[in-house]
mmCIF file with all atom_site columns, C-alpha atoms and ligand atoms in Angstrom:
data_model
loop_
_atom_site.group_PDB
_atom_site.id
_atom_site.type_symbol
_atom_site.label_atom_id
_atom_site.label_alt_id
_atom_site.label_comp_id
_atom_site.label_asym_id
_atom_site.label_entity_id
_atom_site.label_seq_id
_atom_site.pdbx_PDB_ins_code
_atom_site.Cartn_x
_atom_site.Cartn_y
_atom_site.Cartn_z
_atom_site.occupancy
_atom_site.B_iso_or_equiv
_atom_site.pdbx_formal_charge
_atom_site.auth_seq_id
_atom_site.auth_comp_id
_atom_site.auth_asym_id
_atom_site.auth_atom_id
_atom_site.pdbx_PDB_model_num
ATOM   1   C CA  . MET A 1 1   ? 269.912 72.329 50.324 1.00 84.00 ? 13  MET A CA  1
ATOM   2   C CA  . ALA A 1 2   ? 266.215 73.215 49.977 1.00 92.00 ? 14  ALA A CA  1
ATOM   3   C CA  . TYR A 1 3   ? 264.494 71.427 47.128 1.00 96.00 ? 15  TYR A CA  1
ATOM   4   C CA  . SER A 1 4   ? 261.240 72.704 45.698 1.00 95.00 ? 16  SER A CA  1
ATOM   5   C CA  . TYR A 1 5   ? 258.789 70.199 44.234 1.00 97.00 ? 17  TYR A CA  1
ATOM   6   C CA  . ASP A 1 6   ? 255.899 71.065 41.903 1.00 97.00 ? 18  ASP A CA  1
ATOM   7   C CA  . PRO A 1 7   ? 252.969 68.778 42.834 1.00 98.00 ? 19  PRO A CA  1
ATOM   8   C CA  . GLN A 1 8   ? 251.309 69.526 39.481 1.00 98.00 ? 20  GLN A CA  1
ATOM   9   C CA  . ASN A 1 9   ? 254.041 67.820 37.432 1.00 98.00 ? 21  ASN A CA  1
ATOM   10  C CA  . ILE A 1 10  ? 252.819 65.043 35.156 1.00 98.00 ? 22  ILE A CA  1
ATOM   11  C CA  . PHE A 1 11  ? 254.347 62.179 37.147 1.00 98.00 ? 23  PHE A CA  1
ATOM   12  C CA  . ALA A 1 12  ? 252.759 63.450 40.362 1.00 98.00 ? 24  ALA A CA  1
ATOM   13  C CA  . ARG A 1 13  ? 249.463 63.393 38.485 1.00 98.00 ? 25  ARG A CA  1
ATOM   14  C CA  . ILE A 1 14  ? 250.135 59.815 37.325 1.00 98.00 ? 26  ILE A CA  1
ATOM   15  C CA  . LEU A 1 15  ? 250.857 58.820 40.943 1.00 98.00 ? 27  LEU A CA  1
ATOM   16  C CA  . ARG A 1 16  ? 247.546 60.380 42.050 1.00 98.00 ? 28  ARG A CA  1
ATOM   17  C CA  . GLY A 1 17  ? 245.722 58.384 39.348 1.00 98.00 ? 29  GLY A CA  1
ATOM   18  C CA  . GLU A 1 18  ? 244.699 61.534 37.427 1.00 98.00 ? 30  GLU A CA  1
ATOM   19  C CA  . ILE A 1 19  ? 246.493 60.369 34.265 1.00 98.00 ? 31  ILE A CA  1
ATOM   20  C CA  . PRO A 1 20  ? 246.697 56.746 33.080 1.00 98.00 ? 32  PRO A CA  1
ATOM   21  C CA  . ASN A 1 21  ? 249.974 54.911 32.649 1.00 98.00 ? 33  ASN A CA  1
ATOM   22  C CA  . LYS A 1 22  ? 251.135 51.557 31.328 1.00 98.00 ? 34  LYS A CA  1
ATOM   23  C CA  . THR A 1 23  ? 252.446 50.042 34.547 1.00 98.00 ? 35  THR A CA  1
ATOM   24  C CA  . VAL A 1 24  ? 255.292 47.523 34.479 1.00 98.00 ? 36  VAL A CA  1
ATOM   25  C CA  . ILE A 1 25  ? 255.787 47.162 38.257 1.00 98.00 ? 37  ILE A CA  1
ATOM   26  C CA  . GLU A 1 26  ? 254.226 48.887 41.261 1.00 98.00 ? 38  GLU A CA  1
ATOM   27  C CA  . THR A 1 27  ? 255.449 48.510 44.844 1.00 98.00 ? 39  THR A CA  1
ATOM   28  C CA  . GLU A 1 28  ? 254.873 50.407 48.092 1.00 98.00 ? 40  GLU A CA  1
ATOM   29  C CA  . HIS A 1 29  ? 257.447 53.077 47.235 1.00 98.00 ? 41  HIS A CA  1
ATOM   30  C CA  . THR A 1 30  ? 258.049 52.819 43.488 1.00 99.00 ? 42  THR A CA  1
ATOM   31  C CA  . LEU A 1 31  ? 256.249 52.806 40.133 1.00 99.00 ? 43  LEU A CA  1
ATOM   32  C CA  . ALA A 1 32  ? 257.706 51.667 36.798 1.00 99.00 ? 44  ALA A CA  1
ATOM   33  C CA  . PHE A 1 33  ? 255.798 52.403 33.587 1.00 98.00 ? 45  PHE A CA  1
ATOM   34  C CA  . HIS A 1 34  ? 256.349 52.638 29.832 1.00 98.00 ? 46  HIS A CA  1
ATOM   35  C CA  . ASP A 1 35  ? 257.552 55.975 28.480 1.00 98.00 ? 47  ASP A CA  1
ATOM   36  C CA  . ILE A 1 36  ? 254.886 57.620 26.305 1.00 98.00 ? 48  ILE A CA  1
ATOM   37  C CA  . GLY A 1 37  ? 257.448 58.527 23.633 1.00 98.00 ? 49  GLY A CA  1
ATOM   38  C CA  . PRO A 1 38  ? 259.824 55.571 23.575 1.00 98.00 ? 50  PRO A CA  1
ATOM   39  C CA  . GLN A 1 39  ? 263.307 56.300 22.239 1.00 97.00 ? 51  GLN A CA  1
ATOM   40  C CA  . ALA A 1 40  ? 264.224 52.616 21.999 1.00 97.00 ? 52  ALA A CA  1
ATOM   41  C CA  . PRO A 1 41  ? 262.234 49.344 21.761 1.00 97.00 ? 53  PRO A CA  1
ATOM   42  C CA  . ILE A 1 42  ? 262.527 49.131 25.562 1.00 98.00 ? 54  ILE A CA  1
ATOM   43  C CA  . HIS A 1 43  ? 261.941 52.451 27.351 1.00 98.00 ? 55  HIS A CA  1
ATOM   44  C CA  . VAL A 1 44  ? 260.618 52.241 30.895 1.00 98.00 ? 56  VAL A CA  1
ATOM   45  C CA  . LEU A 1 45  ? 260.602 54.990 33.532 1.00 99.00 ? 57  LEU A CA  1
ATOM   46  C CA  . VAL A 1 46  ? 261.140 54.136 37.193 1.00 99.00 ? 58  VAL A CA  1
ATOM   47  C CA  . ILE A 1 47  ? 259.904 56.738 39.679 1.00 99.00 ? 59  ILE A CA  1
ATOM   48  C CA  . PRO A 1 48  ? 259.709 56.914 43.463 1.00 99.00 ? 60  PRO A CA  1
ATOM   49  C CA  . LYS A 1 49  ? 256.248 57.589 44.881 1.00 98.00 ? 61  LYS A CA  1
ATOM   50  C CA  . GLY A 1 50  ? 257.720 60.227 47.172 1.00 98.00 ? 62  GLY A CA  1
ATOM   51  C CA  . ALA A 1 51  ? 257.965 63.897 46.133 1.00 98.00 ? 63  ALA A CA  1
ATOM   52  C CA  . TYR A 1 52  ? 261.584 64.100 44.935 1.00 98.00 ? 64  TYR A CA  1
ATOM   53  C CA  . VAL A 1 53  ? 262.587 66.427 42.145 1.00 98.00 ? 65  VAL A CA  1
ATOM   54  C CA  . ASN A 1 54  ? 265.714 64.671 40.882 1.00 98.00 ? 66  ASN A CA  1
ATOM   55  C CA  . PHE A 1 55  ? 268.393 62.105 41.675 1.00 98.00 ? 67  PHE A CA  1
ATOM   56  C CA  . ASP A 1 56  ? 270.370 64.187 44.146 1.00 98.00 ? 68  ASP A CA  1
ATOM   57  C CA  . HIS A 1 57  ? 267.188 65.098 46.033 1.00 98.00 ? 69  HIS A CA  1
ATOM   58  C CA  . PHE A 1 58  ? 266.189 61.424 46.240 1.00 98.00 ? 70  PHE A CA  1
ATOM   59  C CA  . ALA A 1 59  ? 269.693 60.255 47.152 1.00 98.00 ? 71  ALA A CA  1
ATOM   60  C CA  . THR A 1 60  ? 269.953 62.894 49.887 1.00 98.00 ? 72  THR A CA  1
ATOM   61  C CA  . GLU A 1 61  ? 266.517 62.779 51.501 1.00 98.00 ? 73  GLU A CA  1
ATOM   62  C CA  . ALA A 1 62  ? 264.797 59.468 50.717 1.00 98.00 ? 74  ALA A CA  1
ATOM   63  C CA  . SER A 1 63  ? 264.747 56.753 53.375 1.00 98.00 ? 75  SER A CA  1
ATOM   64  C CA  . ALA A 1 64  ? 266.942 53.675 53.045 1.00 98.00 ? 76  ALA A CA  1
ATOM   65  C CA  . GLU A 1 65  ? 263.762 51.665 52.473 1.00 98.00 ? 77  GLU A CA  1
ATOM   66  C CA  . GLU A 1 66  ? 262.667 53.887 49.568 1.00 98.00 ? 78  GLU A CA  1
ATOM   67  C CA  . ILE A 1 67  ? 266.124 53.774 48.001 1.00 98.00 ? 79  ILE A CA  1
ATOM   68  C CA  . ALA A 1 68  ? 266.394 50.004 48.319 1.00 98.00 ? 80  ALA A CA  1
ATOM   69  C CA  . ASP A 1 69  ? 262.903 49.504 46.894 1.00 98.00 ? 81  ASP A CA  1
ATOM   70  C CA  . PHE A 1 70  ? 263.584 51.848 43.973 1.00 99.00 ? 82  PHE A CA  1
ATOM   71  C CA  . THR A 1 71  ? 266.871 50.120 43.135 1.00 98.00 ? 83  THR A CA  1
ATOM   72  C CA  . ARG A 1 72  ? 265.311 46.663 43.305 1.00 98.00 ? 84  ARG A CA  1
ATOM   73  C CA  . VAL A 1 73  ? 262.441 47.716 41.034 1.00 98.00 ? 85  VAL A CA  1
ATOM   74  C CA  . ALA A 1 74  ? 264.882 49.190 38.494 1.00 98.00 ? 86  ALA A CA  1
ATOM   75  C CA  . GLY A 1 75  ? 266.797 45.894 38.522 1.00 98.00 ? 87  GLY A CA  1
ATOM   76  C CA  . ARG A 1 76  ? 263.587 43.912 38.048 1.00 98.00 ? 88  ARG A CA  1
ATOM   77  C CA  . VAL A 1 77  ? 262.675 46.138 35.084 1.00 98.00 ? 89  VAL A CA  1
ATOM   78  C CA  . CYS A 1 78  ? 266.028 45.303 33.446 1.00 97.00 ? 90  CYS A CA  1
ATOM   79  C CA  . HIS A 1 79  ? 265.247 41.598 33.790 1.00 96.00 ? 91  HIS A CA  1
ATOM   80  C CA  . MET A 1 80  ? 261.497 41.669 33.048 1.00 96.00 ? 92  MET A CA  1
ATOM   81  C CA  . THR A 1 81  ? 261.933 43.611 29.820 1.00 96.00 ? 93  THR A CA  1
ATOM   82  C CA  . GLY A 1 82  ? 264.599 41.155 28.688 1.00 95.00 ? 94  GLY A CA  1
ATOM   83  C CA  . ALA A 1 83  ? 267.168 43.952 28.408 1.00 95.00 ? 95  ALA A CA  1
ATOM   84  C CA  . ALA A 1 84  ? 269.645 42.634 30.991 1.00 96.00 ? 96  ALA A CA  1
ATOM   85  C CA  . PRO A 1 85  ? 272.629 40.916 29.360 1.00 93.00 ? 97  PRO A CA  1
ATOM   86  C CA  . GLY A 1 86  ? 272.391 38.051 31.863 1.00 77.00 ? 98  GLY A CA  1
ATOM   87  C CA  . ALA A 1 87  ? 268.721 37.577 30.953 1.00 68.00 ? 99  ALA A CA  1
ATOM   88  C CA  . GLY A 1 88  ? 269.623 36.972 27.305 1.00 76.00 ? 100 GLY A CA  1
ATOM   89  C CA  . GLY A 1 89  ? 269.146 40.617 26.261 1.00 77.00 ? 101 GLY A CA  1
ATOM   90  C CA  . GLY A 1 90  ? 271.688 42.761 24.535 1.00 93.00 ? 102 GLY A CA  1
ATOM   91  C CA  . GLY A 1 91  ? 272.127 45.217 27.370 1.00 97.00 ? 103 GLY A CA  1
ATOM   92  C CA  . TYR A 1 92  ? 270.620 48.520 28.403 1.00 97.00 ? 104 TYR A CA  1
ATOM   93  C CA  . ARG A 1 93  ? 271.356 52.047 29.590 1.00 98.00 ? 105 ARG A CA  1
ATOM   94  C CA  . THR A 1 94  ? 269.946 53.831 32.629 1.00 98.00 ? 106 THR A CA  1
ATOM   95  C CA  . ILE A 1 95  ? 269.764 57.623 32.471 1.00 98.00 ? 107 ILE A CA  1
ATOM   96  C CA  . SER A 1 96  ? 268.568 60.254 34.904 1.00 98.00 ? 108 SER A CA  1
ATOM   97  C CA  . ASN A 1 97  ? 268.395 63.829 33.662 1.00 98.00 ? 109 ASN A CA  1
ATOM   98  C CA  . ALA A 1 98  ? 268.481 66.713 36.166 1.00 98.00 ? 110 ALA A CA  1
ATOM   99  C CA  . GLY A 1 99  ? 267.937 70.420 35.765 1.00 97.00 ? 111 GLY A CA  1
ATOM   100 C CA  . GLU A 1 100 ? 268.686 72.646 32.805 1.00 97.00 ? 112 GLU A CA  1
ATOM   101 C CA  . ALA A 1 101 ? 272.052 71.215 31.794 1.00 96.00 ? 113 ALA A CA  1
ATOM   102 C CA  . GLY A 1 102 ? 270.633 67.700 32.072 1.00 96.00 ? 114 GLY A CA  1
ATOM   103 C CA  . VAL A 1 103 ? 267.609 68.769 29.972 1.00 97.00 ? 115 VAL A CA  1
ATOM   104 C CA  . GLN A 1 104 ? 265.097 67.394 32.472 1.00 98.00 ? 116 GLN A CA  1
ATOM   105 C CA  . GLU A 1 105 ? 261.516 67.827 31.254 1.00 98.00 ? 117 GLU A CA  1
ATOM   106 C CA  . VAL A 1 106 ? 259.517 66.368 34.124 1.00 98.00 ? 118 VAL A CA  1
ATOM   107 C CA  . PRO A 1 107 ? 260.547 67.629 37.588 1.00 98.00 ? 119 PRO A CA  1
ATOM   108 C CA  . HIS A 1 108 ? 259.887 64.372 39.450 1.00 98.00 ? 120 HIS A CA  1
ATOM   109 C CA  . TYR A 1 109 ? 262.885 62.057 39.812 1.00 98.00 ? 121 TYR A CA  1
ATOM   110 C CA  . HIS A 1 110 ? 262.866 59.284 37.217 1.00 98.00 ? 122 HIS A CA  1
ATOM   111 C CA  . LEU A 1 111 ? 265.296 56.730 35.878 1.00 99.00 ? 123 LEU A CA  1
ATOM   112 C CA  . HIS A 1 112 ? 265.050 55.885 32.182 1.00 98.00 ? 124 HIS A CA  1
ATOM   113 C CA  . VAL A 1 113 ? 265.749 52.211 31.379 1.00 98.00 ? 125 VAL A CA  1
ATOM   114 C CA  . LEU A 1 114 ? 266.494 51.941 27.664 1.00 98.00 ? 126 LEU A CA  1
ATOM   115 C CA  . GLY A 1 115 ? 267.340 48.883 25.577 1.00 97.00 ? 127 GLY A CA  1
ATOM   116 C CA  . GLY A 1 116 ? 266.320 46.607 22.734 1.00 96.00 ? 128 GLY A CA  1
ATOM   117 C CA  . ARG A 1 117 ? 268.809 48.079 20.285 1.00 95.00 ? 129 ARG A CA  1
ATOM   118 C CA  . VAL A 1 118 ? 272.398 49.275 20.205 1.00 95.00 ? 130 VAL A CA  1
ATOM   119 C CA  . LEU A 1 119 ? 272.117 52.682 21.847 1.00 95.00 ? 131 LEU A CA  1
ATOM   120 C CA  . GLY A 1 120 ? 275.228 54.374 20.511 1.00 93.00 ? 132 GLY A CA  1
ATOM   121 C CA  . ARG A 1 121 ? 277.775 56.216 22.565 1.00 93.00 ? 133 ARG A CA  1
ATOM   122 C CA  . MET A 1 122 ? 276.696 57.756 25.846 1.00 90.00 ? 134 MET A CA  1
ATOM   123 C CA  . LEU A 1 123 ? 277.063 61.403 24.769 1.00 89.00 ? 135 LEU A CA  1
ATOM   124 C CA  . GLN A 1 124 ? 277.814 63.214 21.544 1.00 83.00 ? 136 GLN A CA  1
ATOM   125 C CA  . ARG A 1 125 ? 281.007 65.181 21.742 1.00 81.00 ? 137 ARG A CA  1
ATOM   126 C CA  . GLN A 1 126 ? 280.589 68.932 21.270 1.00 80.00 ? 138 GLN A CA  1
ATOM   127 C CA  . ASP A 1 127 ? 284.130 69.618 20.032 1.00 75.00 ? 139 ASP A CA  1
HETATM 128 P P1  . AMP B 2 .   ? 263.158 63.829 31.049 1.00 53.55 ? 300 AMP B P1  1
HETATM 129 O O1  . AMP B 2 .   ? 263.528 64.640 29.843 1.00 53.55 ? 300 AMP B O1  1
HETATM 130 O O2  . AMP B 2 .   ? 264.316 63.023 31.558 1.00 53.55 ? 300 AMP B O2  1
HETATM 131 O O3  . AMP B 2 .   ? 262.488 64.657 32.109 1.00 53.55 ? 300 AMP B O3  1
HETATM 132 O O4  . AMP B 2 .   ? 262.133 62.735 30.542 1.00 53.55 ? 300 AMP B O4  1
HETATM 133 C C1  . AMP B 2 .   ? 260.756 62.838 30.656 1.00 53.55 ? 300 AMP B C1  1
HETATM 134 C C2  . AMP B 2 .   ? 260.159 61.620 29.960 1.00 53.55 ? 300 AMP B C2  1
HETATM 135 O O5  . AMP B 2 .   ? 258.817 61.516 30.356 1.00 53.55 ? 300 AMP B O5  1
HETATM 136 C C3  . AMP B 2 .   ? 260.182 61.707 28.428 1.00 53.55 ? 300 AMP B C3  1
HETATM 137 O O6  . AMP B 2 .   ? 260.910 60.590 27.914 1.00 53.55 ? 300 AMP B O6  1
HETATM 138 C C4  . AMP B 2 .   ? 258.699 61.666 28.065 1.00 53.55 ? 300 AMP B C4  1
HETATM 139 O O7  . AMP B 2 .   ? 258.446 60.919 26.880 1.00 53.55 ? 300 AMP B O7  1
HETATM 140 C C5  . AMP B 2 .   ? 258.087 60.977 29.278 1.00 53.55 ? 300 AMP B C5  1
HETATM 141 N N1  . AMP B 2 .   ? 256.676 61.284 29.535 1.00 53.55 ? 300 AMP B N1  1
HETATM 142 C C6  . AMP B 2 .   ? 256.074 62.496 29.562 1.00 53.55 ? 300 AMP B C6  1
HETATM 143 N N2  . AMP B 2 .   ? 254.768 62.375 29.849 1.00 53.55 ? 300 AMP B N2  1
HETATM 144 C C7  . AMP B 2 .   ? 254.542 61.050 30.028 1.00 53.55 ? 300 AMP B C7  1
HETATM 145 C C8  . AMP B 2 .   ? 253.387 60.279 30.350 1.00 53.55 ? 300 AMP B C8  1
HETATM 146 N N3  . AMP B 2 .   ? 252.176 60.838 30.550 1.00 53.55 ? 300 AMP B N3  1
HETATM 147 N N4  . AMP B 2 .   ? 253.512 58.923 30.433 1.00 53.55 ? 300 AMP B N4  1
HETATM 148 C C9  . AMP B 2 .   ? 254.710 58.342 30.233 1.00 53.55 ? 300 AMP B C9  1
HETATM 149 N N5  . AMP B 2 .   ? 255.830 59.012 29.933 1.00 53.55 ? 300 AMP B N5  1
HETATM 150 C C10 . AMP B 2 .   ? 255.756 60.358 29.827 1.00 53.55 ? 300 AMP B C10 1
#
């Protein structure tokens, strides 16, 4: 599958330092920062530094090192924010939206880490 990546998307611009962000963790391959429009008391975005458009692109083409680093950073975010149940928090939800049906706004792969309140059911039923 050929993926097309728009280098002008807002997260690419954050990675190039053209737009500021509130960084939580930065590593060689990954950046985690606070969402600008938080939908819960804890709302952090975890993004790879590589040019991947969504989860399936990242999962298919990223190196094992990038994937391991990304996953470790996401886990550290859960602990650092206090959201992880084992860290005394009440729990969290990770979400990754892709494409039209997933209502993805920014076409650079990102994982939302949400917590700090009861988040409700995963999806609203349509029937
Ligand atoms: P999605 O709908 O999954 O693509 O989510 C995109 C997320 O990016 C939304 O939750 C936005 O609030 C967030 N966002 C957009 N621009 C910025 C920015 N400059 N800094 C931090 N978060 C942003």
